[in-house]
Amino acid sequence: MRYDFQIMPNRMDREFFSHQKEYEEAALRVLRSGWYVLGENVKRFEEEFAQYLGTAYCVGVASGLDALWIAFRALGIKNEDEVIVQGNTYIASVMGISINGATPVFVEPDEYYNIDTSRIEEKITEKTKAILVVHLYGQAADMSSVMKIAKKHKLYIVEDCAQAHGACWNGKKVGTFGDIGCFSFYPSKNLGAYGDGGAIVTNNKEIRDFIHMFRNYGSEKRYYNKVVGANSRLDEIQAAMLRIKLKYIEEITCEKRRIASKYLTELDNGIIMLPDVRPNSDSVWHQFVIRCNKREELSKYLADNNIGTIIHYPVPPHQSEAYQYLKIEKGSLPITEKYADSVLSIPIYTGMLEEEQKYVIDKINAF
Ligand SMILES: *Cc1c(COP(=O)(O)O)cnc(C)c1O
């Protein structure tokens, strides 16, 4: 294994090299098979991923963003509708809503970076159709409270699980609580492919059938199109890679949990705030996010010491150029904005060496 003293914020090669032969042989099998899109591997992966999560159906699509917008399309969310989402999410969550013409309505996050469920009801109007719950950074949101609110107000629940493959709330995997769970297999995710990919999961056969048809130009029977659909198909190479990685997902998660718990016990610097672990929630630690009021100095200091960091995310969606049309003023989501100004993700990845972890800890503690 290559080791140099440049520690990247995330790296995707270590997991590949630890099962290199298996990935390469499976990729070659697909290349030699003569069948490259929506085949046996996709079908098998859909079954295996559904079984892993404990949900009835899974449909592979081309990306996490596609999973999101197609999920809202399947639920009939459109112009004039409102969908509630936390303010501090990746912009793809919000685009999944607005691509359908619906309006995202932002709610402040709680201290665990998930939606603050005590602030959802004040945002519900007669136009509200759904809540999009994002299990940000790998930590499950408080699904008991969310489900209670959804039931009371008859709202759909969509879960954005792009960062939370296998994360649990009260022992039940995220993506299986709401009407639809949306996953991304972008290479940097815990269950990452070697290119783009995504999936939706559901227990509802009608939703499954709609999305299964919609992703392939709205057709089940070739050249007989029922609706104006999309080209959002998972390819065979990615599905074959994902079938292998899915076998190791518990290993990947355990390793991230070990690194996170080492960080939680050994990071010790009064100037940084460590992430809080929510009771009843089993994080899969997609990111390890600290907060620091001197973030720019800290990230520059770490960069000078060959430690890469990332900000997830510097511009909250309501302040991004893309959403200026919503006319939400700066200062209207103070917690969201405070987080955007102070969060910093430090290195955590599969195959992170002990000496790399120790180096990161020592450098942060010495800041
Ligand atoms: C990565 C991500 C997405 C989008 O997934 P893509 O596969 O990149 O389209 C959506 N939501 C969240 C929270 C993400 O982290």
Coordinates of C-alpha atoms and ligand atoms in Angstrom, one line a residue:
M1 CA 0.0 0.0 0.0
R2 CA 1.3 3.4 -0.9
Y3 CA 1.9 5.8 1.9
D4 CA 3.1 9.3 1.7
F5 CA 2.8 12.1 4.2
Q6 CA 0.0 13.8 2.3
I7 CA -3.1 13.0 4.2
M8 CA -6.1 13.5 2.0
P9 CA -9.5 14.4 3.5
N10 CA -11.0 11.3 1.8
R11 CA -9.5 8.6 -0.4
M12 CA -11.2 6.0 -2.4
D13 CA -8.3 3.9 -3.6
R14 CA -7.5 2.1 -0.3
E15 CA -10.7 0.1 -0.3
F16 CA -10.2 -0.7 -4.0
F17 CA -6.6 -2.0 -3.4
S18 CA -7.7 -4.1 -0.4
H19 CA -10.0 -6.2 -2.7
Q20 CA -8.3 -5.3 -6.0
K21 CA -8.5 -8.7 -7.6
E22 CA -12.1 -9.2 -6.9
Y23 CA -13.1 -5.8 -8.3
E24 CA -10.9 -6.2 -11.4
E25 CA -12.2 -9.7 -12.2
A26 CA -15.8 -8.6 -11.9
A27 CA -15.2 -5.6 -14.1
L28 CA -13.6 -7.8 -16.7
R29 CA -16.5 -10.2 -16.6
V30 CA -18.8 -7.4 -17.4
L31 CA -16.6 -6.1 -20.2
R32 CA -16.5 -9.5 -21.7
S33 CA -20.2 -10.2 -21.3
G34 CA -21.4 -7.9 -24.1
W35 CA -24.1 -6.4 -21.9
Y36 CA -23.5 -3.1 -20.2
V37 CA -26.6 -1.3 -19.0
L38 CA -29.5 -2.6 -16.9
G39 CA -28.6 -6.3 -16.8
E40 CA -28.1 -9.2 -14.4
N41 CA -25.8 -7.3 -12.1
V42 CA -28.2 -4.4 -11.7
K43 CA -31.1 -6.8 -10.9
R44 CA -29.0 -8.7 -8.4
F45 CA -27.7 -5.6 -6.8
E46 CA -31.2 -4.2 -6.4
E47 CA -32.2 -7.4 -4.6
E48 CA -29.2 -7.5 -2.4
F49 CA -29.4 -3.9 -1.4
A50 CA -33.1 -4.2 -0.6
Q51 CA -32.4 -7.2 1.5
Y52 CA -29.5 -5.5 3.3
L53 CA -31.7 -2.5 4.2
G54 CA -34.8 -4.6 5.0
T55 CA -37.0 -3.0 2.4
A56 CA -39.2 -4.6 -0.2
Y57 CA -37.9 -2.9 -3.4
C58 CA -34.9 -1.2 -4.7
V59 CA -34.5 0.5 -8.1
G60 CA -31.1 1.5 -9.4
V61 CA -30.7 4.9 -11.0
A62 CA -27.9 7.0 -12.4
S63 CA -27.1 9.2 -9.4
G64 CA -28.2 10.4 -6.0
L65 CA -29.7 13.5 -7.4
D66 CA -31.7 11.5 -9.9
A67 CA -33.0 9.3 -7.0
L68 CA -34.2 12.4 -5.3
W69 CA -36.0 14.2 -8.1
I70 CA -37.5 11.0 -9.5
A71 CA -38.7 10.2 -6.0
F72 CA -40.6 13.5 -5.7
R73 CA -41.9 13.0 -9.3
A74 CA -43.2 9.6 -8.3
L75 CA -45.1 11.2 -5.4
G76 CA -46.6 13.7 -7.7
I77 CA -44.8 16.7 -6.1
K78 CA -45.1 19.6 -8.5
N79 CA -45.5 23.4 -9.0
E80 CA -47.1 25.2 -6.0
D81 CA -46.2 22.4 -3.6
E82 CA -43.8 22.9 -0.7
V83 CA -41.3 20.4 0.6
I84 CA -39.7 20.9 4.0
V85 CA -35.9 20.3 4.2
Q86 CA -33.1 21.2 6.6
G87 CA -31.2 24.4 5.7
N88 CA -27.7 22.8 6.1
T89 CA -27.7 20.2 3.5
Y90 CA -25.9 19.4 0.2
I91 CA -27.5 21.3 -2.6
A92 CA -28.6 18.1 -4.4
S93 CA -31.2 17.6 -1.7
V94 CA -32.8 20.9 -2.6
M95 CA -32.5 20.5 -6.3
G96 CA -34.3 17.2 -6.0
I97 CA -37.3 19.2 -4.8
S98 CA -37.0 22.3 -7.1
I99 CA -36.4 20.4 -10.3
N100 CA -40.0 19.4 -10.0
G101 CA -41.1 23.0 -9.7
A102 CA -41.8 22.7 -6.0
T103 CA -40.6 25.1 -3.4
P104 CA -38.0 24.0 -0.7
V105 CA -38.9 25.4 2.7
F106 CA -35.9 25.4 5.0
V107 CA -35.8 24.4 8.7
E108 CA -32.9 24.9 11.0
P109 CA -30.7 22.0 12.1
D110 CA -30.3 20.7 15.6
E111 CA -27.0 20.2 17.4
Y112 CA -26.5 16.9 15.6
Y113 CA -26.7 18.6 12.2
N114 CA -30.0 16.9 11.4
I115 CA -33.3 18.6 10.9
D116 CA -34.6 20.1 14.2
T117 CA -37.9 18.3 14.5
S118 CA -39.2 20.8 17.0
R119 CA -39.2 23.4 14.3
I120 CA -40.9 21.5 11.5
E121 CA -44.5 22.2 12.4
E122 CA -44.2 25.9 12.3
K123 CA -43.2 25.7 8.6
I124 CA -46.2 23.5 7.6
T125 CA -48.8 25.2 5.3
E126 CA -51.7 24.0 3.2
K127 CA -49.1 23.7 0.4
T128 CA -46.8 21.4 2.3
K129 CA -46.7 17.9 0.7
A130 CA -43.6 16.3 2.0
I131 CA -40.6 16.4 4.4
L132 CA -37.2 15.5 3.0
V133 CA -35.1 14.1 5.9
V134 CA -31.3 14.2 5.3
H135 CA -29.2 11.9 7.4
L136 CA -26.3 14.3 7.2
Y137 CA -22.7 13.2 7.7
G138 CA -23.9 9.6 8.3
Q139 CA -26.0 10.2 11.4
A140 CA -29.7 9.2 11.5
A141 CA -32.2 12.0 12.2
D142 CA -34.8 11.6 14.9
M143 CA -37.2 9.5 12.8
S144 CA -39.7 8.8 15.6
S145 CA -40.5 12.5 15.8
V146 CA -40.5 12.9 12.0
M147 CA -42.9 10.0 11.5
K148 CA -45.2 11.4 14.1
I149 CA -45.4 14.8 12.4
A150 CA -45.9 13.2 9.0
K151 CA -48.7 11.1 10.2
K152 CA -50.5 14.0 11.9
H153 CA -50.3 16.3 8.9
K154 CA -50.5 13.5 6.2
L155 CA -47.2 14.3 4.6
Y156 CA -45.0 12.2 2.5
I157 CA -41.5 11.4 3.9
V158 CA -38.5 11.1 1.6
E159 CA -35.2 10.2 3.2
D160 CA -31.9 11.4 1.7
C161 CA -29.5 8.6 2.7
A162 CA -26.7 9.6 0.3
Q163 CA -24.4 9.9 3.3
A164 CA -25.9 7.2 5.5
H165 CA -25.8 3.7 4.0
G166 CA -26.5 1.4 6.9
A167 CA -27.0 4.1 9.6
C168 CA -29.7 3.1 12.1
W169 CA -32.4 4.9 14.1
N170 CA -33.4 2.6 17.0
G171 CA -31.8 -0.3 15.3
K172 CA -33.7 0.1 12.0
K173 CA -31.8 1.2 8.9
V174 CA -32.5 4.6 7.4
G175 CA -34.2 4.7 4.1
T176 CA -36.8 2.3 5.4
F177 CA -38.9 4.7 7.5
G178 CA -40.4 7.0 4.9
D179 CA -42.3 6.5 1.6
I180 CA -39.0 6.5 -0.4
G181 CA -35.3 6.3 0.6
C182 CA -32.8 7.8 -1.8
F183 CA -29.2 6.7 -2.0
S184 CA -26.1 7.9 -3.9
F185 CA -23.2 5.7 -4.8
Y186 CA -20.9 8.5 -5.8
P187 CA -17.3 7.2 -5.3
S188 CA -16.7 9.2 -2.1
K189 CA -19.8 7.8 -0.3
N190 CA -19.5 5.0 2.2
L191 CA -20.9 2.6 -0.4
G192 CA -19.3 4.2 -3.3
A193 CA -19.1 2.9 -6.9
Y194 CA -16.3 3.7 -9.4
G195 CA -18.4 6.2 -11.2
D196 CA -21.9 7.6 -10.7
G197 CA -24.8 5.7 -9.4
G198 CA -27.8 5.9 -7.2
A199 CA -30.9 4.0 -6.0
I200 CA -34.3 4.5 -4.5
V201 CA -35.8 2.0 -2.0
T202 CA -39.4 1.7 -1.0
N203 CA -42.0 -0.8 0.4
N204 CA -44.6 0.5 -2.0
K205 CA -45.0 -1.6 -5.2
E206 CA -46.8 1.2 -7.2
I207 CA -43.9 3.6 -6.5
R208 CA -41.4 0.9 -7.4
D209 CA -43.2 0.2 -10.6
F210 CA -43.4 3.9 -11.6
I211 CA -39.7 4.5 -11.0
H212 CA -38.7 1.3 -12.7
M213 CA -40.5 2.5 -15.8
F214 CA -39.6 6.2 -15.4
R215 CA -35.8 5.6 -15.3
N216 CA -35.9 4.0 -18.8
Y217 CA -37.7 6.7 -20.9
G218 CA -41.0 5.8 -19.2
S219 CA -41.0 2.3 -20.8
E220 CA -41.2 -1.2 -19.5
K221 CA -41.6 -2.6 -23.0
R222 CA -39.0 -1.2 -25.4
Y223 CA -40.3 1.6 -27.6
Y224 CA -43.7 1.7 -25.9
N225 CA -43.5 4.7 -23.6
K226 CA -46.1 5.4 -21.0
V227 CA -44.8 8.7 -19.7
V228 CA -42.1 11.3 -20.5
G229 CA -39.4 9.7 -18.4
A230 CA -35.7 10.0 -17.9
N231 CA -32.6 8.2 -18.9
S232 CA -31.4 7.3 -15.4
R233 CA -30.0 3.8 -15.5
L234 CA -27.4 2.1 -13.4
D235 CA -24.8 0.4 -15.5
E236 CA -23.5 -3.1 -15.2
I237 CA -19.9 -2.3 -14.2
Q238 CA -21.1 0.0 -11.4
A239 CA -23.6 -2.6 -10.2
A240 CA -21.0 -5.3 -10.3
M241 CA -18.6 -3.2 -8.2
L242 CA -21.4 -2.3 -5.8
R243 CA -22.3 -5.9 -5.3
I244 CA -18.7 -6.6 -4.1
K245 CA -18.5 -3.5 -1.9
L246 CA -21.9 -4.3 -0.3
K247 CA -20.3 -7.5 1.0
Y248 CA -17.8 -5.3 2.9
I249 CA -20.1 -2.5 4.0
E250 CA -20.2 -3.7 7.6
E251 CA -16.4 -3.8 7.6
I252 CA -16.2 -0.3 6.1
T253 CA -18.6 1.1 8.7
C254 CA -16.9 -0.6 11.6
E255 CA -13.6 0.9 10.5
K256 CA -15.1 4.3 10.3
R257 CA -16.6 3.9 13.7
R258 CA -13.2 2.9 15.1
I259 CA -11.6 6.0 13.6
A260 CA -14.4 8.2 14.8
S261 CA -14.2 6.9 18.4
K262 CA -10.5 7.4 18.4
Y263 CA -11.0 11.0 17.3
L264 CA -13.7 11.5 19.9
T265 CA -11.5 10.2 22.8
E266 CA -8.2 11.6 21.7
L267 CA -8.9 15.0 20.0
D268 CA -8.4 17.5 22.8
N269 CA -8.2 21.2 21.9
G270 CA -10.5 23.7 23.6
I271 CA -10.8 25.7 20.4
I272 CA -12.6 22.9 18.5
M273 CA -16.1 21.4 19.0
L274 CA -16.4 17.6 18.4
P275 CA -19.5 16.1 16.9
D276 CA -22.2 15.0 19.3
V277 CA -23.6 11.5 19.0
R278 CA -27.4 11.3 19.2
P279 CA -28.8 8.7 21.5
N280 CA -30.6 5.8 19.6
S281 CA -28.8 6.8 16.4
D282 CA -26.0 4.7 15.0
S283 CA -23.8 6.9 12.8
V284 CA -21.8 5.5 9.9
W285 CA -19.5 8.5 10.0
H286 CA -19.5 9.4 6.3
Q287 CA -17.8 12.6 7.6
F288 CA -16.2 13.5 10.8
V289 CA -17.2 17.2 11.2
I290 CA -15.7 19.5 13.8
R291 CA -16.5 23.1 14.4
C292 CA -14.1 25.9 15.0
N293 CA -14.5 29.7 15.1
K294 CA -11.0 30.0 13.7
R295 CA -11.7 27.6 10.9
E296 CA -9.8 29.4 8.2
E297 CA -6.6 29.4 10.3
L298 CA -7.1 25.8 11.4
S299 CA -7.6 24.5 7.8
K300 CA -4.6 26.5 6.6
Y301 CA -2.5 25.2 9.4
L302 CA -3.5 21.7 8.7
A303 CA -2.9 22.2 4.9
D304 CA 0.6 23.5 5.8
N305 CA 1.1 20.2 7.7
N306 CA 0.0 18.1 4.7
I307 CA -3.5 17.3 6.1
G308 CA -6.4 18.0 3.7
T309 CA -9.8 19.1 5.0
I310 CA -13.1 19.9 3.3
I311 CA -16.0 22.2 4.3
H312 CA -19.4 20.5 4.1
Y313 CA -20.7 23.1 3.0
P314 CA -19.4 26.6 2.8
V315 CA -22.6 28.1 1.1
P316 CA -25.9 27.0 2.5
P317 CA -28.4 26.3 -0.4
H318 CA -30.6 29.3 0.5
Q319 CA -27.6 31.6 0.0
S320 CA -26.3 30.0 -3.1
E321 CA -26.6 31.8 -6.4
A322 CA -28.9 29.1 -7.8
Y323 CA -31.6 29.8 -5.1
Q324 CA -31.5 33.6 -5.2
Y325 CA -35.0 33.4 -6.7
L326 CA -36.4 32.2 -3.4
K327 CA -35.5 35.6 -2.0
I328 CA -34.4 34.3 1.4
E329 CA -32.3 36.9 3.2
K330 CA -29.0 36.3 4.8
G331 CA -29.5 36.0 8.5
S332 CA -32.9 34.3 8.3
L333 CA -31.4 30.9 9.1
P334 CA -28.8 31.8 11.7
I335 CA -28.0 28.3 12.9
T336 CA -27.6 27.0 9.3
E337 CA -25.4 30.0 8.5
K338 CA -23.3 29.6 11.7
Y339 CA -22.6 26.0 10.8
A340 CA -21.6 27.0 7.3
D341 CA -19.1 29.4 8.7
S342 CA -17.6 27.0 11.2
V343 CA -17.8 23.3 10.1
L344 CA -14.7 21.5 9.0
S345 CA -14.5 17.8 7.9
I346 CA -11.2 16.1 8.9
P347 CA -9.8 13.0 7.2
I348 CA -11.7 9.7 7.7
Y349 CA -11.7 6.9 5.2
T350 CA -11.4 3.2 4.7
G351 CA -7.8 2.1 5.0
M352 CA -6.7 5.1 7.1
L353 CA -3.5 4.0 8.8
E354 CA -3.0 4.3 12.5
E355 CA -0.1 6.5 12.0
E356 CA -2.2 8.8 9.8
Q357 CA -4.9 9.0 12.5
K358 CA -2.3 9.7 15.1
Y359 CA -0.7 12.4 13.0
V360 CA -4.0 14.1 12.4
I361 CA -4.8 14.0 16.2
D362 CA -1.4 15.3 17.2
K363 CA -1.5 18.2 14.7
I364 CA -5.0 19.3 15.7
N365 CA -4.2 19.1 19.4
A366 CA -1.1 21.2 18.8
F367 CA -3.0 23.9 17.0
Ligands
LIG1 C1 -23.9 13.1 -2.5 C2 -25.2 13.6 -2.1 C3 -26.3 13.7 -2.9 C4 -26.2 13.6 -4.4 O1 -25.6 12.4 -4.9 P1 -25.0 12.3 -6.4 O2 -24.9 10.9 -6.6 O3 -23.7 13.1 -6.3 O4 -26.0 13.0 -7.3 C5 -27.5 14.1 -2.4 N1 -27.6 14.4 -1.1 C6 -26.6 14.3 -0.2 C7 -26.8 14.6 1.2 C8 -25.3 14.0 -0.7 O5 -24.3 13.9 0.2

